[in-house]
C-alpha positions as a Python dict, from the first residue, in 0.01 Angstrom:
ca = {
    (1, 'M'): (0, 0, 0),
    (2, 'P'): (-394, 11, 89),
    (3, 'D'): (-477, -24, 443),
    (4, 'Q'): (-125, 17, 596),
    (5, 'Q'): (-84, 383, 615),
    (6, 'L'): (-429, 474, 756),
    (7, 'S'): (-420, 764, 1000),
    (8, 'S'): (-631, 689, 1398),
    (9, 'A'): (-941, 533, 1424),
    (10, 'L'): (-1260, 710, 1338),
    (11, 'P'): (-1561, 648, 1566),
    (12, 'P'): (-1740, 296, 1422),
    (13, 'T'): (-2039, 458, 1291),
    (14, 'L'): (-1786, 713, 1092),
    (15, 'E'): (-1593, 421, 1024),
    (16, 'Q'): (-1849, 225, 826),
    (17, 'S'): (-2023, 531, 667),
    (18, 'L'): (-1664, 633, 500),
    (19, 'R'): (-1659, 210, 424),
    (20, 'R'): (-1947, 219, 235),
    (21, 'E'): (-1883, 494, 14),
    (22, 'L'): (-1565, 272, -134),
    (23, 'I'): (-1690, 128, -486),
    (24, 'A'): (-1559, -227, -626),
    (25, 'G'): (-1146, -196, -552),
    (26, 'E'): (-1090, 88, -405),
    (27, 'H'): (-878, 99, -111),
    (28, 'L'): (-830, 390, 150),
    (29, 'L'): (-481, 489, 159),
    (30, 'W'): (-570, 749, 441),
    (31, 'R'): (-832, 890, 659),
    (32, 'G'): (-897, 1112, 922),
    (33, 'Q'): (-1132, 1351, 1114),
    (34, 'P'): (-1105, 1743, 1166),
    (35, 'R'): (-1019, 1809, 1540),
    (36, 'P'): (-1268, 2026, 1669),
    (37, 'N'): (-962, 2268, 1891),
    (38, 'K'): (-793, 2283, 1542),
    (39, 'L'): (-1103, 2466, 1357),
    (40, 'T'): (-1138, 2726, 1713),
    (41, 'R'): (-1014, 3005, 1485),
    (42, 'G'): (-1392, 3022, 1362),
    (43, 'F'): (-1411, 3201, 1643),
    (44, 'G'): (-1257, 3501, 1553),
    (45, 'I'): (-1599, 3589, 1439),
    (46, 'W'): (-1690, 3638, 1767),
    (47, 'L'): (-1517, 3961, 1752),
    (48, 'F'): (-1770, 4080, 1545),
    (49, 'A'): (-2058, 3887, 1662),
    (50, 'L'): (-2055, 4019, 2012),
    (51, 'P'): (-2081, 4368, 1996),
    (52, 'W'): (-2333, 4334, 1682),
    (53, 'T'): (-2511, 4112, 1933),
    (54, 'A'): (-2472, 4359, 2216),
    (55, 'F'): (-2582, 4647, 2067),
    (56, 'A'): (-2956, 4459, 1904),
    (57, 'L'): (-3030, 4379, 2184),
    (58, 'M'): (-2968, 4702, 2373),
    (59, 'W'): (-3199, 4845, 2077),
    (60, 'E'): (-3406, 4648, 2101),
    (61, 'A'): (-3444, 4721, 2498),
    (62, 'F'): (-3524, 5100, 2430),
    (63, 'A'): (-3740, 5014, 2116),
    (64, 'F'): (-3944, 4850, 2387),
    (65, 'L'): (-3956, 5136, 2658),
    (66, 'P'): (-4234, 5267, 2488),
    (67, 'W'): (-4521, 5008, 2647),
    (68, 'V'): (-4274, 5039, 2979),
    (69, 'T'): (-4360, 5387, 3020),
    (70, 'A'): (-4688, 5334, 2859),
    (71, 'L'): (-4891, 5585, 3133),
    (72, 'K'): (-4638, 5891, 3040),
    (73, 'T'): (-4612, 5772, 2655),
    (74, 'P'): (-4881, 5915, 2445),
    (75, 'D'): (-5106, 5649, 2226),
    (76, 'W'): (-4954, 5788, 1908),
    (77, 'L'): (-4619, 5767, 1986),
    (78, 'Q'): (-4673, 5422, 2165),
    (79, 'W'): (-4823, 5234, 1862),
    (80, 'S'): (-4578, 5363, 1563),
    (81, 'F'): (-4243, 5376, 1737),
    (82, 'G'): (-4348, 5132, 1994),
    (83, 'I'): (-4398, 4842, 1733),
    (84, 'V'): (-4172, 4957, 1432),
    (85, 'F'): (-3869, 5003, 1607),
    (86, 'P'): (-3904, 4576, 1807),
    (87, 'L'): (-3976, 4487, 1424),
    (88, 'F'): (-3701, 4691, 1293),
    (89, 'G'): (-3431, 4507, 1554),
    (90, 'L'): (-3537, 4162, 1528),
    (91, 'P'): (-3330, 4076, 1193),
    (92, 'F'): (-3017, 4236, 1362),
    (93, 'I'): (-3062, 4029, 1662),
    (94, 'A'): (-3123, 3669, 1464),
    (95, 'V'): (-2822, 3763, 1222),
    (96, 'G'): (-2582, 3793, 1566),
    (97, 'L'): (-2720, 3478, 1752),
    (98, 'W'): (-2640, 3302, 1435),
    (99, 'M'): (-2331, 3396, 1367),
    (100, 'L'): (-2272, 3324, 1742),
    (101, 'W'): (-2362, 3013, 1686),
    (102, 'A'): (-2183, 2990, 1304),
    (103, 'P'): (-1853, 2868, 1516),
    (104, 'I'): (-1985, 2610, 1761),
    (105, 'H'): (-2176, 2411, 1468),
    (106, 'A'): (-1843, 2416, 1268),
    (107, 'L'): (-1715, 2225, 1604),
    (108, 'R'): (-2016, 2006, 1618),
    (109, 'R'): (-1986, 1930, 1256),
    (110, 'A'): (-1642, 1805, 1274),
    (111, 'G'): (-1714, 1523, 1518),
    (112, 'K'): (-1968, 1403, 1246),
    (113, 'T'): (-1632, 1431, 971),
    (114, 'A'): (-1391, 1148, 766),
    (115, 'Y'): (-1176, 1256, 498),
    (116, 'A'): (-1044, 993, 314),
    (117, 'L'): (-812, 923, 16),
    (118, 'T'): (-826, 656, -223),
    (119, 'E'): (-623, 525, -507),
    (120, 'R'): (-910, 745, -728),
    (121, 'R'): (-1046, 978, -525),
    (122, 'L'): (-1038, 1205, -256),
    (123, 'L'): (-1357, 1151, -7),
    (124, 'R'): (-1548, 1395, 255),
    (125, 'V'): (-1821, 1201, 449),
    (126, 'V'): (-2060, 1419, 716),
    (127, 'E'): (-2287, 1253, 914),
    (128, 'A'): (-2587, 1400, 1095),
    (129, 'R'): (-2909, 1368, 1010),
    (130, 'E'): (-2844, 1262, 702),
    (131, 'I'): (-2508, 1204, 547),
    (132, 'T'): (-2330, 1378, 288),
    (133, 'V'): (-2065, 1281, 101),
    (134, 'A'): (-1843, 1458, -134),
    (135, 'S'): (-1526, 1353, -300),
    (136, 'V'): (-1295, 1480, -645),
    (137, 'L'): (-1153, 1222, -800),
    (138, 'L'): (-708, 1229, -842),
    (139, 'H'): (-709, 1351, -1198),
    (140, 'Q'): (-952, 1651, -1103),
    (141, 'I'): (-707, 1787, -880),
    (142, 'G'): (-515, 2075, -875),
    (143, 'P'): (-320, 2311, -735),
    (144, 'I'): (-266, 2238, -342),
    (145, 'D'): (-243, 2518, -28),
    (146, 'R'): (-102, 2336, 288),
    (147, 'R'): (-127, 2512, 615),
    (148, 'E'): (-23, 2319, 889),
    (149, 'D'): (86, 2423, 1294),
    (150, 'S'): (363, 2285, 1501),
    (151, 'Q'): (167, 1957, 1590),
    (152, 'G'): (130, 1889, 1204),
    (153, 'F'): (-221, 1959, 1231),
    (154, 'G'): (-397, 2150, 930),
    (155, 'D'): (-589, 2226, 631),
    (156, 'L'): (-533, 2156, 262),
    (157, 'R'): (-750, 2389, -44),
    (158, 'I'): (-747, 2264, -350),
    (159, 'Q'): (-826, 2368, -694),
    (160, 'T'): (-1014, 2201, -890),
    (161, 'H'): (-1203, 2372, -1116),
    (162, 'S'): (-1203, 2708, -1269),
    (163, 'T'): (-1378, 2925, -1519),
    (164, 'V'): (-1428, 3267, -1648),
    (165, 'D'): (-1822, 3365, -1610),
    (166, 'S'): (-1957, 3612, -1877),
    (167, 'E'): (-1792, 3951, -1745),
    (168, 'G'): (-1472, 3777, -1727),
    (169, 'D'): (-1431, 3694, -1404),
    (170, 'R'): (-1258, 3386, -1242),
    (171, 'T'): (-1389, 3174, -998),
    (172, 'T'): (-1210, 2877, -846),
    (173, 'E'): (-1373, 2564, -689),
    (174, 'R'): (-1199, 2393, -438),
    (175, 'F'): (-1195, 2088, -212),
    (176, 'E'): (-1120, 2163, 118),
    (177, 'V'): (-965, 1976, 388),
    (178, 'L'): (-959, 2091, 750),
    (179, 'G'): (-804, 2052, 1057),
    (180, 'V'): (-719, 1673, 967),
    (181, 'P'): (-372, 1494, 1172),
    (182, 'G'): (-56, 1433, 938),
    (183, 'V'): (-186, 1679, 729),
    (184, 'A'): (188, 1699, 485),
    (185, 'R'): (120, 1308, 487),
    (186, 'L'): (-198, 1363, 296),
    (187, 'E'): (-60, 1607, 73),
    (188, 'R'): (256, 1366, 44),
    (189, 'L'): (-8, 1085, -43),
    (190, 'I'): (-209, 1287, -280),
    (191, 'L'): (107, 1384, -519),
    (192, 'E'): (255, 1057, -502),
    (193, 'N'): (-72, 902, -623),
    (194, 'L'): (-83, 1175, -895),
    (195, 'A'): (248, 1095, -999),
    (196, 'T'): (196, 731, -1005),
    (197, 'K'): (-82, 834, -1275),
    (198, 'G'): (101, 1070, -1467),
}
């Protein structure tokens, strides 16, 4: 039943971007958007990022001491350690700031992301500075792992492809649907459509 099992409404521009991706004869069976507060587990990185960044900033502050106490610091020390140590600390500050920003960026991205299921494929559309579209055909879908909370929000991690490299190590590619409402219903719809095509 195309277009009769749809999830909650998307923002108009995102809905338009999603529907523009549909090909002739393709109908939406389900669509949803990540709920940002369901992706907050990404803030766990802050347990590492906060002390990392604090230490890097403290290092940088101490590294500038030869310049702050210039009257008491020998010139050779000021021009050697006073330049090398601050430069050494900059990449660590940059990494710390990136780790602090990553979860915030993920939350902002969630508001611009939509997932959809049609009778042919599963899609992800991200509407940022440019529109990014990823899809996987239903016949490419392999094992599915589902994580769901008590309110029905959750993730699907779908295996789509597996290869063995020259060293014998297996790598598995996955299509992920993250933080969406009615995740169990989405999984059921995928399995039902796979069964009808099998």
